[in-house]
Tab-separated table of C-alpha atoms and ligand atoms in Angstrom:
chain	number	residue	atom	x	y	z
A	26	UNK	CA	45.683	-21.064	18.321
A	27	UNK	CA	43.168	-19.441	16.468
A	28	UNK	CA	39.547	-19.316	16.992
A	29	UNK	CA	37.138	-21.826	15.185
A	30	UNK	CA	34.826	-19.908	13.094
A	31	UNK	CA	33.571	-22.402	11.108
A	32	UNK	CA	29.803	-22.880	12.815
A	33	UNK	CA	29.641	-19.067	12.750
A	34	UNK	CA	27.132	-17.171	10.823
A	35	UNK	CA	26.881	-14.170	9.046
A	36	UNK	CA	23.246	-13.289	7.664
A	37	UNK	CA	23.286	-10.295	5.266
A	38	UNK	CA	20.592	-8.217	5.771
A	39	UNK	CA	17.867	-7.182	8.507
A	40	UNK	CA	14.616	-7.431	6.760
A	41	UNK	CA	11.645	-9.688	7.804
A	42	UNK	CA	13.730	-12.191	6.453
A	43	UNK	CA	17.224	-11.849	7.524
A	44	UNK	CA	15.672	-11.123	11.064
A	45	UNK	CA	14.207	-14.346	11.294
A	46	UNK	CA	16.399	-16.119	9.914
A	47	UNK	CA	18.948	-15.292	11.915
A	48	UNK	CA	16.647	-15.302	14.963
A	49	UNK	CA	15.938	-18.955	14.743
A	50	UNK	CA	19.831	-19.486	13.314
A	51	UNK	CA	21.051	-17.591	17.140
A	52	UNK	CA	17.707	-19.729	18.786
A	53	UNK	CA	19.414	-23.356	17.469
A	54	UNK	CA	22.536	-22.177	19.093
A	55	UNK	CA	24.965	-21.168	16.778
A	56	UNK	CA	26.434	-17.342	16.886
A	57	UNK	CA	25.453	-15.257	14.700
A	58	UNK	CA	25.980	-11.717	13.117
A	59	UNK	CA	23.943	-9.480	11.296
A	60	UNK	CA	25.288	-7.472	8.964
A	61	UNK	CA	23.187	-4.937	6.808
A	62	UNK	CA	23.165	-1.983	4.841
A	63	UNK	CA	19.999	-0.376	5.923
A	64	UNK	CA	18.557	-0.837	9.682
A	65	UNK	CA	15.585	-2.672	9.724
A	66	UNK	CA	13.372	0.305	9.894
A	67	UNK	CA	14.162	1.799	6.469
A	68	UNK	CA	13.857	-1.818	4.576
A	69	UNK	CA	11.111	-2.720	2.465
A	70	UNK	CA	9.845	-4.801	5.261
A	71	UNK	CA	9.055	-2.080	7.387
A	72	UNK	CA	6.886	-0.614	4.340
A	73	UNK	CA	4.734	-3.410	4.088
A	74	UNK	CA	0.847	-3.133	5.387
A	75	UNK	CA	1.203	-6.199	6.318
A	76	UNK	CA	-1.952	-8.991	6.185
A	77	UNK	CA	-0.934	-12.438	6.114
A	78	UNK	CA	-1.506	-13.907	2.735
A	79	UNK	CA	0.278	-15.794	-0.010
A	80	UNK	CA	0.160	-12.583	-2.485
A	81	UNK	CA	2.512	-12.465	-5.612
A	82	UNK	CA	4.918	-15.252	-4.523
A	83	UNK	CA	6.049	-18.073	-6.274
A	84	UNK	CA	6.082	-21.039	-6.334
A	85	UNK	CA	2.525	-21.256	-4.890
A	86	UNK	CA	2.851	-24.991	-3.413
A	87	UNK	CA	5.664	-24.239	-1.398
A	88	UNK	CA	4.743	-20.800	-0.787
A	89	UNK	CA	1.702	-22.146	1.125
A	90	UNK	CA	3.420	-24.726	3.290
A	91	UNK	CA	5.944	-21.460	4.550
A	92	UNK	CA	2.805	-19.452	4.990
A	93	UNK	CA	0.918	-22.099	7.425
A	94	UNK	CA	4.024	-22.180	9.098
A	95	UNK	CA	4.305	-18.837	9.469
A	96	UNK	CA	0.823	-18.723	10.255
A	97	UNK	CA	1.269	-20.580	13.797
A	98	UNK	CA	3.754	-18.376	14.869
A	99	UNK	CA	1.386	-15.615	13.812
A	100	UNK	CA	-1.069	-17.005	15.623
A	101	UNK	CA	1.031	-17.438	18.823
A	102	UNK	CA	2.836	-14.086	18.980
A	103	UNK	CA	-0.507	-12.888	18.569
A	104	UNK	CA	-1.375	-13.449	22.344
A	105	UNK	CA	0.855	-10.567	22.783
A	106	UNK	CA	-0.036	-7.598	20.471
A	107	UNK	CA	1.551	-4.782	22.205
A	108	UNK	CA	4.997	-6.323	22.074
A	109	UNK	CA	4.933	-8.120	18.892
A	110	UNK	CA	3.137	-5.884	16.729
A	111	UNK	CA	0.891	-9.001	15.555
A	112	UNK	CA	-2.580	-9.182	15.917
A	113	UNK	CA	-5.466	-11.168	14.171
A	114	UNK	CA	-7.938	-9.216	12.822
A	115	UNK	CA	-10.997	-9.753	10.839
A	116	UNK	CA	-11.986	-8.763	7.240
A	117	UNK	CA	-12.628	-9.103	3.841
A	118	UNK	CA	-10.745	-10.695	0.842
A	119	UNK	CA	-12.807	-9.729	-2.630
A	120	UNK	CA	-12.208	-11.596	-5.317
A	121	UNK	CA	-11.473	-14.850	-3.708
A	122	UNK	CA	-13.924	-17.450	-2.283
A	123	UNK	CA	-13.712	-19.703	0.496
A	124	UNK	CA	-14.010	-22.993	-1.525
A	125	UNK	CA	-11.408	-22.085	-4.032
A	126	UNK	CA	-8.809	-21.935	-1.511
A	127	UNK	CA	-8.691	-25.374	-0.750
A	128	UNK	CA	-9.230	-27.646	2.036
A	129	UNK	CA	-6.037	-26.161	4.189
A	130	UNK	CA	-8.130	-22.967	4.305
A	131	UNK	CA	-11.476	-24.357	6.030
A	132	UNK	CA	-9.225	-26.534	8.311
A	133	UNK	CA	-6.517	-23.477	9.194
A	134	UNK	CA	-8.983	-20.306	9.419
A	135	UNK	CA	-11.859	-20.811	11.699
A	136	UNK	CA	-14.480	-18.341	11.055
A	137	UNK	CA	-13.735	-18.711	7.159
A	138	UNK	CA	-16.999	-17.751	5.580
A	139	UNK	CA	-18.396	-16.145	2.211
A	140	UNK	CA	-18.540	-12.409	2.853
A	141	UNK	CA	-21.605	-10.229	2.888
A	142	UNK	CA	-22.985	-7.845	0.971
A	143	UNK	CA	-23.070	-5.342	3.783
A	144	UNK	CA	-19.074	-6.493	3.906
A	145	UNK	CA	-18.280	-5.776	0.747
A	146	UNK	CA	-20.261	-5.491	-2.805
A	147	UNK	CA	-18.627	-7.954	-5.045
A	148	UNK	CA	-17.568	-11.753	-4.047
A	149	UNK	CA	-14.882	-12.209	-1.362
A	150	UNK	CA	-14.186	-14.206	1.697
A	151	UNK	CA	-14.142	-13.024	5.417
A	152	UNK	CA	-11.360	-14.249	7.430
A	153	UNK	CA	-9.914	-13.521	10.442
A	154	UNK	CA	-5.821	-13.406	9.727
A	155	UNK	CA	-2.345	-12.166	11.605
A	156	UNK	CA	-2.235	-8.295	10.407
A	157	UNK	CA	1.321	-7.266	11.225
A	158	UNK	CA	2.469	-3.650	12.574
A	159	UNK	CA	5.449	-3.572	10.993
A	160	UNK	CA	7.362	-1.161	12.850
A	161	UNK	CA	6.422	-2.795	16.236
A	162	UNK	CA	7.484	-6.159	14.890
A	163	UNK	CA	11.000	-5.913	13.216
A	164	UNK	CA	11.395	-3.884	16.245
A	165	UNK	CA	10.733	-6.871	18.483
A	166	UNK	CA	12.094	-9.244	16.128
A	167	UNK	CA	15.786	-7.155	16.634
A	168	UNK	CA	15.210	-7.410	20.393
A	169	UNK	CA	14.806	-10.941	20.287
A	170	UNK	CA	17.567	-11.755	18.175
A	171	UNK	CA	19.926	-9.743	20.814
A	172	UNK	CA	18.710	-11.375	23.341
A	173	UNK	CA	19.913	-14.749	22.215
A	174	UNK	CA	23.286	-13.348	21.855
A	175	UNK	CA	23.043	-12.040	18.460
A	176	UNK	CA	24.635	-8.730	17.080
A	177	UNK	CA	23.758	-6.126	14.077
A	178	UNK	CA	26.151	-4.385	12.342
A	179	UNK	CA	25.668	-1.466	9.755
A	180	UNK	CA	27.658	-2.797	6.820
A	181	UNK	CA	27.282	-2.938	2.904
A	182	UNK	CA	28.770	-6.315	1.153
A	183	UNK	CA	29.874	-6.164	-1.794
A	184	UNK	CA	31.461	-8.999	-1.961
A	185	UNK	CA	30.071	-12.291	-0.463
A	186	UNK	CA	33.858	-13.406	0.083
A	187	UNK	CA	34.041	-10.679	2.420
A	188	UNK	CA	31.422	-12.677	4.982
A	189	UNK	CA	32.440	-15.731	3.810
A	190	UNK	CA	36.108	-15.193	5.282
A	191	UNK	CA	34.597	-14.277	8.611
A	192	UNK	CA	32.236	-16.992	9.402
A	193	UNK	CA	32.311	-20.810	8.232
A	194	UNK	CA	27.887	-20.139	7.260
A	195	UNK	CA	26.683	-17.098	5.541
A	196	UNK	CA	22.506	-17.040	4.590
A	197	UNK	CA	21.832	-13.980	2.226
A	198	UNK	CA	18.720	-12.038	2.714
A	199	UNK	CA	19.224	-9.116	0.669
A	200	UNK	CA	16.206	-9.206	-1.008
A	201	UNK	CA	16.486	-6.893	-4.064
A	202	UNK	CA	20.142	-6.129	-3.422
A	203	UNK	CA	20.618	-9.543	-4.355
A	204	UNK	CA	20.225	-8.546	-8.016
A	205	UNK	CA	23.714	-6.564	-7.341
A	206	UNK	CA	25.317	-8.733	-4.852
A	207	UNK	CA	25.098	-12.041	-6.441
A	208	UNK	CA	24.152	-10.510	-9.997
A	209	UNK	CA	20.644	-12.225	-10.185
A	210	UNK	CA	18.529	-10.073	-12.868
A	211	UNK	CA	15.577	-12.253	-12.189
A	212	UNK	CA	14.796	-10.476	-8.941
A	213	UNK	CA	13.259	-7.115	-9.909
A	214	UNK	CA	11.595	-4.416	-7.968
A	215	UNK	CA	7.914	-4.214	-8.082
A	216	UNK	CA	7.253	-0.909	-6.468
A	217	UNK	CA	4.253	0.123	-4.020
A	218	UNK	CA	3.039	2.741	-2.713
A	219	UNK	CA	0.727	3.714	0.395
A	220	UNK	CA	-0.676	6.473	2.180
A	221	UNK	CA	-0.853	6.671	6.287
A	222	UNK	CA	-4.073	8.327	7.281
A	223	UNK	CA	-5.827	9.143	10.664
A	224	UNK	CA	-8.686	6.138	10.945
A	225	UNK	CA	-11.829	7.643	11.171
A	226	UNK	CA	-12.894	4.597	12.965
A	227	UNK	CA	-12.053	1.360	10.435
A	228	UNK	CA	-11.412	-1.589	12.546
A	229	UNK	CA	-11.650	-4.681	9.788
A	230	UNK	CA	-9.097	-4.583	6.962
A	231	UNK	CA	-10.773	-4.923	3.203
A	232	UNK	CA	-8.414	-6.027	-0.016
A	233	UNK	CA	-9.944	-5.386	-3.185
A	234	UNK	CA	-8.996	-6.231	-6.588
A	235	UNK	CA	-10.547	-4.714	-10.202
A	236	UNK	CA	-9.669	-6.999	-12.763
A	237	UNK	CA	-10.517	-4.779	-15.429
A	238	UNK	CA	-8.150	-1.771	-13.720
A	239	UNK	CA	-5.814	-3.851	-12.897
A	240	UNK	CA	-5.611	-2.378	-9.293
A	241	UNK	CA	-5.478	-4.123	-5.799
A	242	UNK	CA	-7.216	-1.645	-3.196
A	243	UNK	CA	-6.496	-2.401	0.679
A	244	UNK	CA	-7.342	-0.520	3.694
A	245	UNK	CA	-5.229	-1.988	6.968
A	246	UNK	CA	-6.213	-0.753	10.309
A	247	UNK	CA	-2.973	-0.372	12.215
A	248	UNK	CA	-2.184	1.029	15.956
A	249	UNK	CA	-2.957	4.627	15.816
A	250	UNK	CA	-3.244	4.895	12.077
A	251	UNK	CA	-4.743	3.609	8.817
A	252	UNK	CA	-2.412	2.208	5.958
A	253	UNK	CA	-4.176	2.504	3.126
A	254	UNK	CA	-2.784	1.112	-0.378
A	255	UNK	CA	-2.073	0.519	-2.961
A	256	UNK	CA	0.059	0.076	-6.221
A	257	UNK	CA	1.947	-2.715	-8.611
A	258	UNK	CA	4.542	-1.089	-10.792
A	259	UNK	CA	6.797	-3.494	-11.874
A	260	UNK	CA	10.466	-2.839	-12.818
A	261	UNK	CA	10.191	0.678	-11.253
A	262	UNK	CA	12.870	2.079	-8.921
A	263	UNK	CA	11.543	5.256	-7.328
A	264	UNK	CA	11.141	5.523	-3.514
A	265	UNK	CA	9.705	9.249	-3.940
A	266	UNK	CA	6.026	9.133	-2.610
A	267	UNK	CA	4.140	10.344	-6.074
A	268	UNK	CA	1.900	12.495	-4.951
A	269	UNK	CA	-0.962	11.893	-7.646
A	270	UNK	CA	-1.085	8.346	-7.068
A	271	UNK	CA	-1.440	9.063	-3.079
A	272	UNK	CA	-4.440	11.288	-4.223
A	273	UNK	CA	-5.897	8.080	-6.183
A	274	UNK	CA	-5.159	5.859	-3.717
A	275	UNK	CA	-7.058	7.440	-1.240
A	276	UNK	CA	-10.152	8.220	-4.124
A	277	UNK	CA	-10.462	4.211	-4.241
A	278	UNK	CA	-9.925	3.811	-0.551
A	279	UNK	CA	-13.205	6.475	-0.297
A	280	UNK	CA	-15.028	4.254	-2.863
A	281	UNK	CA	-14.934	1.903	-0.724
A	282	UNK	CA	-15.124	3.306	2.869
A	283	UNK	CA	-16.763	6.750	1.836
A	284	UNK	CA	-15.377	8.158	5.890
A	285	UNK	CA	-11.746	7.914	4.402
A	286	UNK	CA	-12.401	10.800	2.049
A	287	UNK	CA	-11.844	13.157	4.680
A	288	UNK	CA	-9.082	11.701	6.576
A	289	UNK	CA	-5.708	13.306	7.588
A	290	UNK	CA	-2.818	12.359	5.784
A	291	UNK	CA	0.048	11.291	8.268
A	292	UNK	CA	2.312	10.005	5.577
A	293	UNK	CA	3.286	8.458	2.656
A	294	UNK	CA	5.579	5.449	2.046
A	295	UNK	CA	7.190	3.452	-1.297
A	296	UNK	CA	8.810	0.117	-1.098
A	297	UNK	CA	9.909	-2.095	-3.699
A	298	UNK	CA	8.832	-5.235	-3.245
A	299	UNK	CA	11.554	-8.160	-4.111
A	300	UNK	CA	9.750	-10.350	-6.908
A	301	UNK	CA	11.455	-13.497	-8.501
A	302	UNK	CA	9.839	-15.964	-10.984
A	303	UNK	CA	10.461	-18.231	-7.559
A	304	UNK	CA	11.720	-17.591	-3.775
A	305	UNK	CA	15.928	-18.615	-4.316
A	306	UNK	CA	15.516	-20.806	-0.758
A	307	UNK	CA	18.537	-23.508	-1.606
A	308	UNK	CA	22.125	-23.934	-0.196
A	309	UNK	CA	24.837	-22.941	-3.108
A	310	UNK	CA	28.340	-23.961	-3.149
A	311	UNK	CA	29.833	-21.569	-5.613
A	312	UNK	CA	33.391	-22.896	-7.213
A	313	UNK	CA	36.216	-21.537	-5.345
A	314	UNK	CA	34.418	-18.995	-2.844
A	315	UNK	CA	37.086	-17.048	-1.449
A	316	UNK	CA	38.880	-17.659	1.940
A	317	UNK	CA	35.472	-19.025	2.857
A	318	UNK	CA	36.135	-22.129	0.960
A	319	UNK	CA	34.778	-25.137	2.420
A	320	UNK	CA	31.822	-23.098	4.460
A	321	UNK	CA	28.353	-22.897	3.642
A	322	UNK	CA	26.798	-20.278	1.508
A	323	UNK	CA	22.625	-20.313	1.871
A	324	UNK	CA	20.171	-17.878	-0.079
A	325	UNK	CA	16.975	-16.920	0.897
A	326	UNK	CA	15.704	-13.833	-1.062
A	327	UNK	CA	12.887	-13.198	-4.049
A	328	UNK	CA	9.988	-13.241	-1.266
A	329	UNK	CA	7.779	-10.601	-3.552
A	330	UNK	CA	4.528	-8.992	-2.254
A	331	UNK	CA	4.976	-11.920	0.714
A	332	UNK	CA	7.781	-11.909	2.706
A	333	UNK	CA	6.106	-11.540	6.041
A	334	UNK	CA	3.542	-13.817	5.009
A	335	UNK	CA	6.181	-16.702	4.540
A	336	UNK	CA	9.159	-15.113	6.543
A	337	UNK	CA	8.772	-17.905	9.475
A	338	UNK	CA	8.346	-20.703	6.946
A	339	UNK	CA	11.239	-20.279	5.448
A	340	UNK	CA	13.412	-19.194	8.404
A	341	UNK	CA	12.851	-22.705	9.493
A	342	UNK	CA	14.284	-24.415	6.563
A	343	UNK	CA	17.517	-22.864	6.649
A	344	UNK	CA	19.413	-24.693	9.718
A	345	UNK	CA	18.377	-27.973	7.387
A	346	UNK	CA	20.250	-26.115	4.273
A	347	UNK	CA	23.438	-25.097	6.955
A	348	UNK	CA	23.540	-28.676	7.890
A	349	UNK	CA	23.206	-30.208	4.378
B	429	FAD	C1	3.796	-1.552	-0.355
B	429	FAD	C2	4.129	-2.952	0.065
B	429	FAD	C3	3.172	-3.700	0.745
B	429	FAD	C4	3.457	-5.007	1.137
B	429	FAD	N1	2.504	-5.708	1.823
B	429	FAD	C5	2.775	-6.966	2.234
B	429	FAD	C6	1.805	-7.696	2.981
B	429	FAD	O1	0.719	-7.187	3.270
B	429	FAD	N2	2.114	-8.965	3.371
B	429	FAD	C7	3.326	-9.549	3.065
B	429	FAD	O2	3.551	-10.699	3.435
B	429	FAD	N3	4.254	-8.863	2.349
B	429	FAD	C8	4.010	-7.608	1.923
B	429	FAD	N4	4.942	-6.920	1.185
B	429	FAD	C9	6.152	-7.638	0.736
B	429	FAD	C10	7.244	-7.647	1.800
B	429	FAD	O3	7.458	-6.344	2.267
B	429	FAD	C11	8.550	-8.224	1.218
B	429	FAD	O4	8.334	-9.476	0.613
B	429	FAD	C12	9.574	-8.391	2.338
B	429	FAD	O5	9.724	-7.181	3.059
B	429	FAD	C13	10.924	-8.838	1.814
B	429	FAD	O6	11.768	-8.932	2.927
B	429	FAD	P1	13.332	-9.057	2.786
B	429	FAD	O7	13.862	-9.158	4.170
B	429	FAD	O8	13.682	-10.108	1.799
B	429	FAD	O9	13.783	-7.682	2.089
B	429	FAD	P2	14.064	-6.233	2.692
B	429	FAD	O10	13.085	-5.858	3.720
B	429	FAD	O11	14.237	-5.338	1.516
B	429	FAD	O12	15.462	-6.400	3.425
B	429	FAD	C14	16.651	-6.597	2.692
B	429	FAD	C15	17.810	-6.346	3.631
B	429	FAD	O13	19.026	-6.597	2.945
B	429	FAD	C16	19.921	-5.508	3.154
B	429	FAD	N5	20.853	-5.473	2.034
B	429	FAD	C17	20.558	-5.423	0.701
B	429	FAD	N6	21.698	-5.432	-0.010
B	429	FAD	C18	22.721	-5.485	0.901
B	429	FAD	C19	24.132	-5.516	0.790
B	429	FAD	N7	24.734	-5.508	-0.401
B	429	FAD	N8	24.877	-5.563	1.929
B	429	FAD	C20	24.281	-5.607	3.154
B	429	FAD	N9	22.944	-5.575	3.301
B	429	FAD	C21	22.176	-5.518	2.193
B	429	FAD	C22	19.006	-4.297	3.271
B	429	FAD	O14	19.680	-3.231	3.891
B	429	FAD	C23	17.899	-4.898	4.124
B	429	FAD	O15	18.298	-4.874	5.481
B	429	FAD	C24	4.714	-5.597	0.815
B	429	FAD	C25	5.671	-4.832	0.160
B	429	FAD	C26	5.394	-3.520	-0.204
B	429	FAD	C27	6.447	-2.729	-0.899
């Protein structure tokens, strides 16, 4: 007789968001594959800085109530920095004020205060928030996922029939590939760059924003190095470090914090972030869907400049969308 498959699940790709999504999919119970094209250490997730913080996500309601949610795991795998790769840290926010963000802010960040001038020149709020070592924490993330009987395999879909004719639920977390695999031209790449120095001693992060330049400067203390960012280019496809904009980078990291002038470069990365007009979270049942027919199909992609931020959030909504 042949094997039931239908309560098996495949999720396509091992970003922040396949990885956790599968990870609480495998947690629930159910088995579940991985399969990717890229291991989780070349996605864009493993590019990202990464501060929690609802940045260039939409839509911004719901974007919020997956980022508090995310924010208590944060908060609780934060108890255990050196295996996690989470940690809270302190620092500053310019641009934004405490009372604009609302009353979930005062009630959710203790600490929350109008920065200082020694802080930081211009308005901005100090918080203390999960800053995420990227590496350590898909790493970890992987681990887990295996060790609740799940299993990652190096494969490129092409076709979502394909996964659907193996398991009864497939969730898609391709982020960008998504424009490709389910031919969705409103997620687009918005490219960023960053530059991996030695940290002359930087131990708060700082995010900085010049309206009139149109640039977002951030300097992230991480383990053993300094990520220092950054750039918005949207529509722009390049993963070749450019080695001018590393140069300005750093100039506006040095205006700034004047120590990082001198700093060794370690390295350069370029991701391209995964921006939609609005996260595609929603359960699809696409006419005739190959062998799959009858089994689930679930998207979660479009996560922009916040995937990590909201990663846990929406990770938690899918076994509701498997279930109908
Ligand atoms: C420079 C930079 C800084 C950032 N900083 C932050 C930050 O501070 N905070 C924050 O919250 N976010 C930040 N982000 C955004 C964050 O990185 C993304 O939102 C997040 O990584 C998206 O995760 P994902 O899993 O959807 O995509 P990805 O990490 O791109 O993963 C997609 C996965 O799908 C796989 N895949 C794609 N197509 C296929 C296919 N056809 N078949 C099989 N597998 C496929 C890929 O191989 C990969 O495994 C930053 C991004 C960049 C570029």
């Amino acid at each position: 007789m042949a094997e039931d498959r239908s309560g098996d699940v495949i999720v396509v790709g091992s970003g922040v968001i396949g990885l956790t999504t599968a990870l609480v999919l495998a947690e629930s119970g159910r088995r579940v594959r991985i399969w990717t094209r890229d291991p989780a250490e070349r996605t864009t997730s493993a590019v990202a800085g990464a501060l929690w913080w609802p940045y260039a996500i939409e839509p911004q309601a719901l974007a919020r109530e997956w980022a508090l949610r995310s924010l208590s795991v944060y908060e609780e795998l934060a108890e255990r920095p050196g295996e996690t790769g989470v940690r809270l840290v302190e620092g500053v926010m310019g641009g934004a004020l405490p009372a604009e963000q609302g009353p979930w802010a005062a009630a959710r960040l203790p600490g929350l205060r109008a920065s200082m001038a020694e802080e930081y020149t211009g308005t901005g709020l100090w918080a203390r928030l999960p800053l995420i070592d990227m590496p350590a924490h898909l790493s970890w993330l992987r681990s887990r996922f295996l060790r609740a009987g799940g299993t990652v395999e190096e494969h490129t879909v092409t076709d979502l029939a394909e996964a659907r004719a193996e398991a009864g639920v497939v969730v898609n977390c391709t982020g960008l590939g998504a424009r490709e695999l389910v031919a969705d031209p409103e997620v687009r790449p918005v490219r960023g760059q960053l530059v991996i120095v030695e940290n002359p001693g930087i131990r708060t992060w700082l995010v900085a924003t010049d309206a009139a330049a149109g640039t977002t400067t951030y300097l992230f203390p991480q383990p053993g190095r300094l990520v220092l960012g950054g750039t918005t280019d949207a529509d722009a496809w390049s993963l070749t470090p450019d080695p001018s904009v590393a140069a300005e980078i750093v100039e506006r990291c040095a205006v700034l914090r004047p120590e990082v002038a001198g700093a060794r470069v370690l390295g350069h990365r370029v991701g391209l972030r995964p921006v939609r007009s609005a996260v595609r979270l929603e359960r699809d049942a696409p006419a005739g869907g190959g062998s799959g027919a009858g089994g689930v199909l679930v998207h979660n992609y479009g996560h922009g400049g916040a995937g990590v931020t909201v990663a846990w959030g929406c990770a938690a909504a899918v076994p509701g969308l498997v279930s109908g």
